[in-house]
Short mmCIF file of C-alpha atoms in Angstrom, two decimals:
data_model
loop_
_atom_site.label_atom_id
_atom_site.label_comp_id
_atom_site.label_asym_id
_atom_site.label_seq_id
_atom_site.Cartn_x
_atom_site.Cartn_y
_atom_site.Cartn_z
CA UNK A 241 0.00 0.00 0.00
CA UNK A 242 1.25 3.34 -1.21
CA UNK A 243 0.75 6.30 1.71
CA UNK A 244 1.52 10.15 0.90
CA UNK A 245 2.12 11.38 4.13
CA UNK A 246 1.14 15.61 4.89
CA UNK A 247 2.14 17.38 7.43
CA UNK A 248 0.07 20.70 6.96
CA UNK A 249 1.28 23.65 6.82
CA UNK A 250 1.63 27.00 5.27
CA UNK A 251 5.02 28.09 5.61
CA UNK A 252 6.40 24.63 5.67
CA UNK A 253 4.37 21.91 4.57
CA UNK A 254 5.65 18.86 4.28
CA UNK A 255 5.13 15.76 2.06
CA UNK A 256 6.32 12.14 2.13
CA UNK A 257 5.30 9.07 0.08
CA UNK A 258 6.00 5.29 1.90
CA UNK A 259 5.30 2.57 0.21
CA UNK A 260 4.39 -0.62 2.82
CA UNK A 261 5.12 -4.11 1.80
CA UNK A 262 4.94 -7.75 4.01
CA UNK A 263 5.78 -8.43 7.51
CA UNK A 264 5.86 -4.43 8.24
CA UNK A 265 8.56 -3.82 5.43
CA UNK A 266 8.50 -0.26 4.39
CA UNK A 267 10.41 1.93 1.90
CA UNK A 268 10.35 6.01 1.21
CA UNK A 269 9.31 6.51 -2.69
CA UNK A 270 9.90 10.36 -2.05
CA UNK A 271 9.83 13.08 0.24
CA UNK A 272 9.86 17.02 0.30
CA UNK A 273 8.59 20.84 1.60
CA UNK A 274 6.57 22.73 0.42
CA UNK A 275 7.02 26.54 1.29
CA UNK A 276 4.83 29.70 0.96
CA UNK A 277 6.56 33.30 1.33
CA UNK A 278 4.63 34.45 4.58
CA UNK A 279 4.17 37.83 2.38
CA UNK A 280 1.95 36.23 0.36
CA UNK A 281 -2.33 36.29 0.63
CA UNK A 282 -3.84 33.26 2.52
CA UNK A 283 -5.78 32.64 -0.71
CA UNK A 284 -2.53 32.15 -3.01
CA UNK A 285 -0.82 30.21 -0.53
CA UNK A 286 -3.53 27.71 -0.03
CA UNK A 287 -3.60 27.45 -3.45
CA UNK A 288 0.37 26.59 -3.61
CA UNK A 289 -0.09 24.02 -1.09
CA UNK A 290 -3.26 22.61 -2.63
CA UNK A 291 -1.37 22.47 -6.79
CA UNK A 292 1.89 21.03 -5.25
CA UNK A 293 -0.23 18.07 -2.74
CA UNK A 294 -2.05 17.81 -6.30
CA UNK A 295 1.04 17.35 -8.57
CA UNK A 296 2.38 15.08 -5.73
CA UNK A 297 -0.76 12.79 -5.91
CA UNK A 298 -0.71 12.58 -9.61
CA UNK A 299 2.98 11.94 -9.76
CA UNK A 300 3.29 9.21 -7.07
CA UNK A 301 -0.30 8.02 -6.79
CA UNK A 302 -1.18 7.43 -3.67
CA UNK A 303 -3.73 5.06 -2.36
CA UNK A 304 -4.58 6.62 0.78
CA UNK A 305 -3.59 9.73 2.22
CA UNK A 306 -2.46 10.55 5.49
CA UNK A 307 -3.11 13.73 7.70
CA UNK A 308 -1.81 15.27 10.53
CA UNK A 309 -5.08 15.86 13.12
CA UNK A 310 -4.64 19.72 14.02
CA UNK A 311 -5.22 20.58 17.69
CA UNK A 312 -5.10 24.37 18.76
CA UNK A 313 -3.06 24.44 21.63
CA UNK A 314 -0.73 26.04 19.99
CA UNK A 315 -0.37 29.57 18.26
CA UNK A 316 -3.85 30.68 17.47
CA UNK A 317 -2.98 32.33 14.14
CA UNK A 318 -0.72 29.61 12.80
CA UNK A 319 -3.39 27.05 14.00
CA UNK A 320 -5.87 28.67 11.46
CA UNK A 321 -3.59 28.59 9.08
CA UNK A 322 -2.64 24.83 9.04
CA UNK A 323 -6.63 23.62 9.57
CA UNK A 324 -7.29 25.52 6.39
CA UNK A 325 -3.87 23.84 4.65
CA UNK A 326 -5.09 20.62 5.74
CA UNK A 327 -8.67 21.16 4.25
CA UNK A 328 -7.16 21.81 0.96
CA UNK A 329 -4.95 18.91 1.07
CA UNK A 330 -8.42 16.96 2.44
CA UNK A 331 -10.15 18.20 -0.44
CA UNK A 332 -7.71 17.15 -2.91
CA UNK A 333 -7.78 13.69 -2.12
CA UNK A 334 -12.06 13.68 -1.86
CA UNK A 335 -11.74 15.03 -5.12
CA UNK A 336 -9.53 12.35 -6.50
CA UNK A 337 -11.80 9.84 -4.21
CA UNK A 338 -8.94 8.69 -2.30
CA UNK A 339 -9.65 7.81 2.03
CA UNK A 340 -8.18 10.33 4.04
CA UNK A 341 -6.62 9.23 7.67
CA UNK A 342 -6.15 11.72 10.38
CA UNK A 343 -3.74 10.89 12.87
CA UNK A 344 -2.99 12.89 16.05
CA UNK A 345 0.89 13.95 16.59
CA UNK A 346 0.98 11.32 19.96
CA UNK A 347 -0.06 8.75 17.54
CA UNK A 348 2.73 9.52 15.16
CA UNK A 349 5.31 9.59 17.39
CA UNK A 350 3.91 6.61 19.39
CA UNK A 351 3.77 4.61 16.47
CA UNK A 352 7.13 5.26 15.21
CA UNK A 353 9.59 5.76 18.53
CA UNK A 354 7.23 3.70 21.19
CA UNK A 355 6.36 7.16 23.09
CA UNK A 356 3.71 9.49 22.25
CA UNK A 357 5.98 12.10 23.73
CA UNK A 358 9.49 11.85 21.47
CA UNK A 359 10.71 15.05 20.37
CA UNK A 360 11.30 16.41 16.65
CA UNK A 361 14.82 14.89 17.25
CA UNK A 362 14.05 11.48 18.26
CA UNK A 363 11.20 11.20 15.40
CA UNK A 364 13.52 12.32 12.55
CA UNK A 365 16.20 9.52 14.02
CA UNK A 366 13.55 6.62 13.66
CA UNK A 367 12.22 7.61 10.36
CA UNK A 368 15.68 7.93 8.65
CA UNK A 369 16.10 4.34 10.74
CA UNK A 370 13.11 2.45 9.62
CA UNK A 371 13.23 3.63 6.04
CA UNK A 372 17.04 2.69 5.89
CA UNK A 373 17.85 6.58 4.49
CA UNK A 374 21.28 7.35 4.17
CA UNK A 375 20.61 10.63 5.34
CA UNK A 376 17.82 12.37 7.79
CA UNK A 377 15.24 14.00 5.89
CA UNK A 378 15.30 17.54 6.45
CA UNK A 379 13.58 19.85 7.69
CA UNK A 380 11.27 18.40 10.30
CA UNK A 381 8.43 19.18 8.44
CA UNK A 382 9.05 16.18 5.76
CA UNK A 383 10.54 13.68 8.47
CA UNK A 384 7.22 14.46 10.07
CA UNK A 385 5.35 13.71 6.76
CA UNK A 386 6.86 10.19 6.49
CA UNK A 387 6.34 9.46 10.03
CA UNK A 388 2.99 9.99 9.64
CA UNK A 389 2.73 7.81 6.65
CA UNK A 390 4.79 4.68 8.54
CA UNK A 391 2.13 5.46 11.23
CA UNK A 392 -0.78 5.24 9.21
CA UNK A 393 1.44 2.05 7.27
CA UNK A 394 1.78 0.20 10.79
CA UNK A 395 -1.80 1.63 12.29
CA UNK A 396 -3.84 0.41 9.72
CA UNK A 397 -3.86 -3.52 9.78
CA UNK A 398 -4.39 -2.92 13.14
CA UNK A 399 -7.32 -0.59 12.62
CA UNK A 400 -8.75 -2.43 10.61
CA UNK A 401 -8.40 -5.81 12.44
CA UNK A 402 -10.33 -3.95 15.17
CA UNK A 403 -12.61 -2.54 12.76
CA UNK A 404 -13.03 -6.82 11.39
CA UNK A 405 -13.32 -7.64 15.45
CA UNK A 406 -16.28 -4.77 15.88
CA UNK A 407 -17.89 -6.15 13.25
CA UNK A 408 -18.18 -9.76 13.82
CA UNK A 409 -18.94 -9.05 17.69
CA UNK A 410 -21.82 -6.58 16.12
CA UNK A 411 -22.82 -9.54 13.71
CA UNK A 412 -22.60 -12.05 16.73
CA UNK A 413 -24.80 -9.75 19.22
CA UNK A 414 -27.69 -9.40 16.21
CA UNK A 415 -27.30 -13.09 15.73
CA UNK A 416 -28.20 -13.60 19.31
CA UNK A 417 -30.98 -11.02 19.44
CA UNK A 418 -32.32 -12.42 16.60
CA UNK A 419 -32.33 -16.14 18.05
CA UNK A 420 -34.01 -14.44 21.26
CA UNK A 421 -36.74 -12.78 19.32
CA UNK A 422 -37.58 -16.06 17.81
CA UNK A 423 -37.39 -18.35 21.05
CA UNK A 424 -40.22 -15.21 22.04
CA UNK A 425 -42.01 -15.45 19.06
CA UNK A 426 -41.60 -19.22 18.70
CA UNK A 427 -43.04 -19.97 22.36
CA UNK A 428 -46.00 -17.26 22.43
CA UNK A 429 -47.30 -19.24 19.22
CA UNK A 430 -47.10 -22.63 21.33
CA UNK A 431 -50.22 -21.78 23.49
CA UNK A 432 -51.02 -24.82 24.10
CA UNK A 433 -47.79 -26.33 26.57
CA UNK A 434 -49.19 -29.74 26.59
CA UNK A 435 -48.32 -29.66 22.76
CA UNK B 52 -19.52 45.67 -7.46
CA UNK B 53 -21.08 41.91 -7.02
CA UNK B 54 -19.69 40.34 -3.85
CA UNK B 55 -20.08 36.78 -2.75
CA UNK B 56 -20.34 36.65 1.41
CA UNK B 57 -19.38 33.51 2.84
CA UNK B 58 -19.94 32.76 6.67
CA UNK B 59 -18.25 29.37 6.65
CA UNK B 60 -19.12 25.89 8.20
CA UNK B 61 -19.71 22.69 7.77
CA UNK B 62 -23.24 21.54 9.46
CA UNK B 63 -24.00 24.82 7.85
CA UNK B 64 -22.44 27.27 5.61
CA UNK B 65 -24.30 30.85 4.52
CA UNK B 66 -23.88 31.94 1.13
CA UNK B 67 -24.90 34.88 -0.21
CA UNK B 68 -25.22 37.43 -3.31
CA UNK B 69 -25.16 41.45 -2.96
CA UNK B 70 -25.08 44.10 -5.74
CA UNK B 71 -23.17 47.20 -4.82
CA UNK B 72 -24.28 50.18 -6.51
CA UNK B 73 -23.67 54.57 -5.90
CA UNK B 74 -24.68 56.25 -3.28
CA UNK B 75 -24.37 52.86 -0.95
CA UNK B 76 -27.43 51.63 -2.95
CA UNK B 77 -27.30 47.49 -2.31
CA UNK B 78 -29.02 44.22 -3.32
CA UNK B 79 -29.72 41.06 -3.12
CA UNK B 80 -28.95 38.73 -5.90
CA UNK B 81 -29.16 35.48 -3.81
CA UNK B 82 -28.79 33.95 -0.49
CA UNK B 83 -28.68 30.32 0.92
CA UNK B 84 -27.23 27.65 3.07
CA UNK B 85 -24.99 24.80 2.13
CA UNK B 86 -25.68 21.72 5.04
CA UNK B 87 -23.16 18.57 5.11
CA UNK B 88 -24.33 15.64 7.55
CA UNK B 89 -22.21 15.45 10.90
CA UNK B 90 -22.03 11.98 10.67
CA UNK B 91 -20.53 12.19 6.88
CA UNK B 92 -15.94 11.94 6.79
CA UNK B 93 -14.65 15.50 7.00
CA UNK B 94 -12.92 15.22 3.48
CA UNK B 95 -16.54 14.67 2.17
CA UNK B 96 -17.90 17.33 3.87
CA UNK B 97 -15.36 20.11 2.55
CA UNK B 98 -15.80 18.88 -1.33
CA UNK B 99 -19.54 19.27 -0.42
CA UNK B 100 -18.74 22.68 0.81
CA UNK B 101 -16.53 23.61 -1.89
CA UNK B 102 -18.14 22.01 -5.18
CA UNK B 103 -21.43 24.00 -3.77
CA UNK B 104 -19.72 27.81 -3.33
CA UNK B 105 -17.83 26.32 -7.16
CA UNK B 106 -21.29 26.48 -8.20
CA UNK B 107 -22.72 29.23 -6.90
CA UNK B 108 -19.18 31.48 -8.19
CA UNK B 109 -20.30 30.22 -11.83
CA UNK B 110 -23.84 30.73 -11.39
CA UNK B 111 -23.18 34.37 -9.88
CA UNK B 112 -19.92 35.40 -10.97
CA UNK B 113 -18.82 37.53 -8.32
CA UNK B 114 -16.00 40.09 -8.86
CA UNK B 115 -14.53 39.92 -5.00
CA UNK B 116 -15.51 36.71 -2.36
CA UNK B 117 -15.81 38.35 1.29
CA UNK B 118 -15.27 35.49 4.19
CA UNK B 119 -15.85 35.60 7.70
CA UNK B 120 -12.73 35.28 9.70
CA UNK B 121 -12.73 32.75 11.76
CA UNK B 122 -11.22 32.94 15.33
CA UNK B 123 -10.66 30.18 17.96
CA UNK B 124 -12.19 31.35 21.29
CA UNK B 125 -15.19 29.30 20.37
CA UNK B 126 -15.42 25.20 20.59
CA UNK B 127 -12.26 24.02 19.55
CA UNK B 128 -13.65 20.83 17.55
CA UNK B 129 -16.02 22.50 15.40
CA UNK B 130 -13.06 25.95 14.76
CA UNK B 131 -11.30 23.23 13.02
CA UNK B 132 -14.11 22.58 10.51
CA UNK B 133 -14.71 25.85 10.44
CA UNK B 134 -11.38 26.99 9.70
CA UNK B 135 -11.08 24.08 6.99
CA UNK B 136 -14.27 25.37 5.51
CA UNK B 137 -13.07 28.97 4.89
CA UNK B 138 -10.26 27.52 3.45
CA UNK B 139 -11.33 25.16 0.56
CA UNK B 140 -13.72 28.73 0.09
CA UNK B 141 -10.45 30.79 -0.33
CA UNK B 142 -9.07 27.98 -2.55
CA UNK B 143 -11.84 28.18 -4.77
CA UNK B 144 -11.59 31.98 -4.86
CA UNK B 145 -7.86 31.95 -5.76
CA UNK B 146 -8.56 29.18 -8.59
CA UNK B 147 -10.64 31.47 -10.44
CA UNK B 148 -8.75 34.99 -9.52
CA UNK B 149 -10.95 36.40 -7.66
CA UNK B 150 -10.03 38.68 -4.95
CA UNK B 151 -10.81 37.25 -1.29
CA UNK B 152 -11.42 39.94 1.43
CA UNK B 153 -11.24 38.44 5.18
CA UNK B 154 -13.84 40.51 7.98
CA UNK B 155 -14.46 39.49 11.50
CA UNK B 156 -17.48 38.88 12.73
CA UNK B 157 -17.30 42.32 14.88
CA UNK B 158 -16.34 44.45 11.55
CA UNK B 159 -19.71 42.67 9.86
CA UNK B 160 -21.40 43.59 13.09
CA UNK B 161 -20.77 47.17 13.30
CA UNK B 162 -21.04 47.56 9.40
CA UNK B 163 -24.15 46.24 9.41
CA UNK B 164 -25.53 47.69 12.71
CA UNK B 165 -23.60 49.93 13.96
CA UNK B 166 -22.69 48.34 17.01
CA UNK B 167 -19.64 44.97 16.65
CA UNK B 168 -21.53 43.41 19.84
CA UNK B 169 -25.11 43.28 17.91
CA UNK B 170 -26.67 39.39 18.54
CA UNK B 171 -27.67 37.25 15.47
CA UNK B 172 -31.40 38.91 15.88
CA UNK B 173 -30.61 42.30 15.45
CA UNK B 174 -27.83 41.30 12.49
CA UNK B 175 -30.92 39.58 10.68
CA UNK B 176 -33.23 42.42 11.11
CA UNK B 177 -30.29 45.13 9.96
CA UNK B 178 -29.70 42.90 7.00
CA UNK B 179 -33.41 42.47 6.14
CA UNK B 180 -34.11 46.08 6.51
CA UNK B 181 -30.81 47.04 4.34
CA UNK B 182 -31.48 45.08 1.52
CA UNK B 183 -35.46 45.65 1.36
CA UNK B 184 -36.16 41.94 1.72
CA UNK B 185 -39.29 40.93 2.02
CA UNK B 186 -39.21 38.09 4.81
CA UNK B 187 -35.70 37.89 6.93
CA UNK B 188 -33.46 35.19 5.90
CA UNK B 189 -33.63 31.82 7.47
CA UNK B 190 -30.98 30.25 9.07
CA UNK B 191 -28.79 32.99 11.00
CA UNK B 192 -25.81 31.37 8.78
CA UNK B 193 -27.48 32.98 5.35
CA UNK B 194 -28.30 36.30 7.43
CA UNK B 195 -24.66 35.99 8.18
CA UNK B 196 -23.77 35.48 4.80
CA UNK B 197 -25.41 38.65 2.98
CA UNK B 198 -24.14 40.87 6.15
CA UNK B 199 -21.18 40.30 5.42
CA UNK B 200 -21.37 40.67 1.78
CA UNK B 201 -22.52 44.10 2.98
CA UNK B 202 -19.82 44.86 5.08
CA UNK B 203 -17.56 44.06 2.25
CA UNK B 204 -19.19 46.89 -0.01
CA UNK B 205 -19.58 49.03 2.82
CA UNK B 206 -15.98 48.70 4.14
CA UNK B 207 -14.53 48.42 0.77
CA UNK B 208 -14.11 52.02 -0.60
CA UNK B 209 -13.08 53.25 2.95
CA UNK B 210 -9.98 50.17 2.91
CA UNK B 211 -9.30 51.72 -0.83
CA UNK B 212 -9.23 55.53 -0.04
CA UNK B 213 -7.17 54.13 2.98
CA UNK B 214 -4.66 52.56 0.91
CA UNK B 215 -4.83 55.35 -1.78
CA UNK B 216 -3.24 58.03 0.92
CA UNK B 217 -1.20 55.85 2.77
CA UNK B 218 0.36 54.82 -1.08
CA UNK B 219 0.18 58.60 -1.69
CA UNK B 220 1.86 59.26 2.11
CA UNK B 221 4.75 56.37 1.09
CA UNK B 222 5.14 58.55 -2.29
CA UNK B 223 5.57 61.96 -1.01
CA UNK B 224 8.28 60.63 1.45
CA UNK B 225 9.93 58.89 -0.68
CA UNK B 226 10.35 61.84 -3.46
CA UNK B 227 11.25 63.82 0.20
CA UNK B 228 14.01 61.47 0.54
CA UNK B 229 15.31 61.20 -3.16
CA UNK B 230 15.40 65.38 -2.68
CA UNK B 231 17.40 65.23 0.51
CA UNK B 232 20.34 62.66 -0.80
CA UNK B 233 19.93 64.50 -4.25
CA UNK B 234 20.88 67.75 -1.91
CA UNK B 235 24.23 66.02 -0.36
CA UNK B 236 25.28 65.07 -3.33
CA UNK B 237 25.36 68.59 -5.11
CA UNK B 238 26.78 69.86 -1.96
CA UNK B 239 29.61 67.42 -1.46
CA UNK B 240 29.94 67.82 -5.27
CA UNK B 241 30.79 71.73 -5.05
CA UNK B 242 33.65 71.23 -3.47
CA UNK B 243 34.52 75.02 -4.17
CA UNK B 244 32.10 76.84 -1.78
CA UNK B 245 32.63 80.06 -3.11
CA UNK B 246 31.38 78.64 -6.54
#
């Protein structure tokens, strides 16, 4: 499964494609940044963002793409800023009818160093680790991208084998329901217990 | 001028039309609501969002988009989607060239009413009054919508007359400064003071 990995943004946004094989074997297809002058109107730089996550899609076609889930803790301004980069890079994949995965920053960084609470430091170490680069991916921004994309690359079976176990315990539960209603049904029609 | 006003969202995003003419003279073209299921996927929602404003750009053709800007004091959760709304909006405006103007929601206020800490009921009834409806517009989103199309004309050739003398202030120092080094130089130039 091919992953492009975005780590919104509007200065810095960065993007990283991962492509996950068998028995968790992963490899980085590409990575990169994605800057807008600061200068510039909101409008035109969402529109940067949104043509280069666009040429990046139709160059390394993705089958899923992978977000990083905005909280505003942090800087108000720059908060607004990245939700709206990340609704144009949403939009983009809708648009090509791709699935879109949001993952929260503790996620990413619990799924690739073990603790929800590495630093930038520790994160760019394990990426340039797992995906056997020769060099770290820089700046932060794009190691972030591809950590997100290993995270949604080593999340996902296990999502969905949740999502497989929900299912079947939902199927089980109306199976049982159903085998109460008729036991109901079945002994309310037996009026006469002598039958 | 035409302006489109956009009070973004996602449950429910105002849209609406205003004409511009002289002597403040304004009116309505067209006003609505754009509603997206809470229990759709967020990327869905925002192409819902966007295709919908798409169409009513080409339907309308506005010469300037006017968007409400959003600000974070309010529920965190639903800022996001808000935020990502106004900016697949933007995007849309910068796709076609058209000019996006951000206002708060206390600018549209006191535009419309005179006062930036009006409620929703008094911003309805200033906006139905303004614009000579005939019934006020239903939800408070599409009220929202038109007033701040309306602030947009309103505010509009004060921000331009603004701009005009501060560009005319930046020119008349500038030609001040040109004079001055254009006055050392002739001076250090005559190095015979009796010249």
């Amino acid at each position: 499964m091919r992953v492009l990995g975005v780590d919104p943004g509007l200065t810095r946004c960065g993007i990283g494609v991962v492509d996950g094989g068998r028995n968790r074997h992963i490899s980085c297809v590409a990575v990169g940044v994605v800057r807008t002058p600061p200068g510039d109107e909101l409008p035109m730089r969402l529109k940067a963002v949104a043509d280069a996550v666009e040429q990046w899609m139709d160059a390394h076609q993705p089958e899923v793409v992978a977000i990083e889930r905005v909280f505003s803790q942090h800087n108000v301004r720059s908060v607004m800023g990245t939700a709206q980069a990340s609704g144009v890079v949403a939009l983009a994949a809708a648009r090509r009818g791709l699935p879109v995965a949001f993952h929260t920053p503790s996620e990413v960084k619990a799924a690739i160093s073990g603790s929800g609470r590495a630093d930038k430091r520790q994160v760019t170490l394990m990426v340039t680790k797992v995906l056997g680069l020769s060099e770290a991916p820089r700046p932060a921004d794009a190691a972030d991208a591809l950590a997100l994309a290993v995270c949604h690359l080593w999340r996902a079976p296990m999502t969905s084998r949740l999502a497989a176990a929900e299912a079947k315990a939902a199927e089980l539960a109306k199976a049982h329901r159903q085998r109460l209603r008729d036991a109901r049904r079945s002994s309310a029609g037996r009026g006469d217990p002598t039958r």
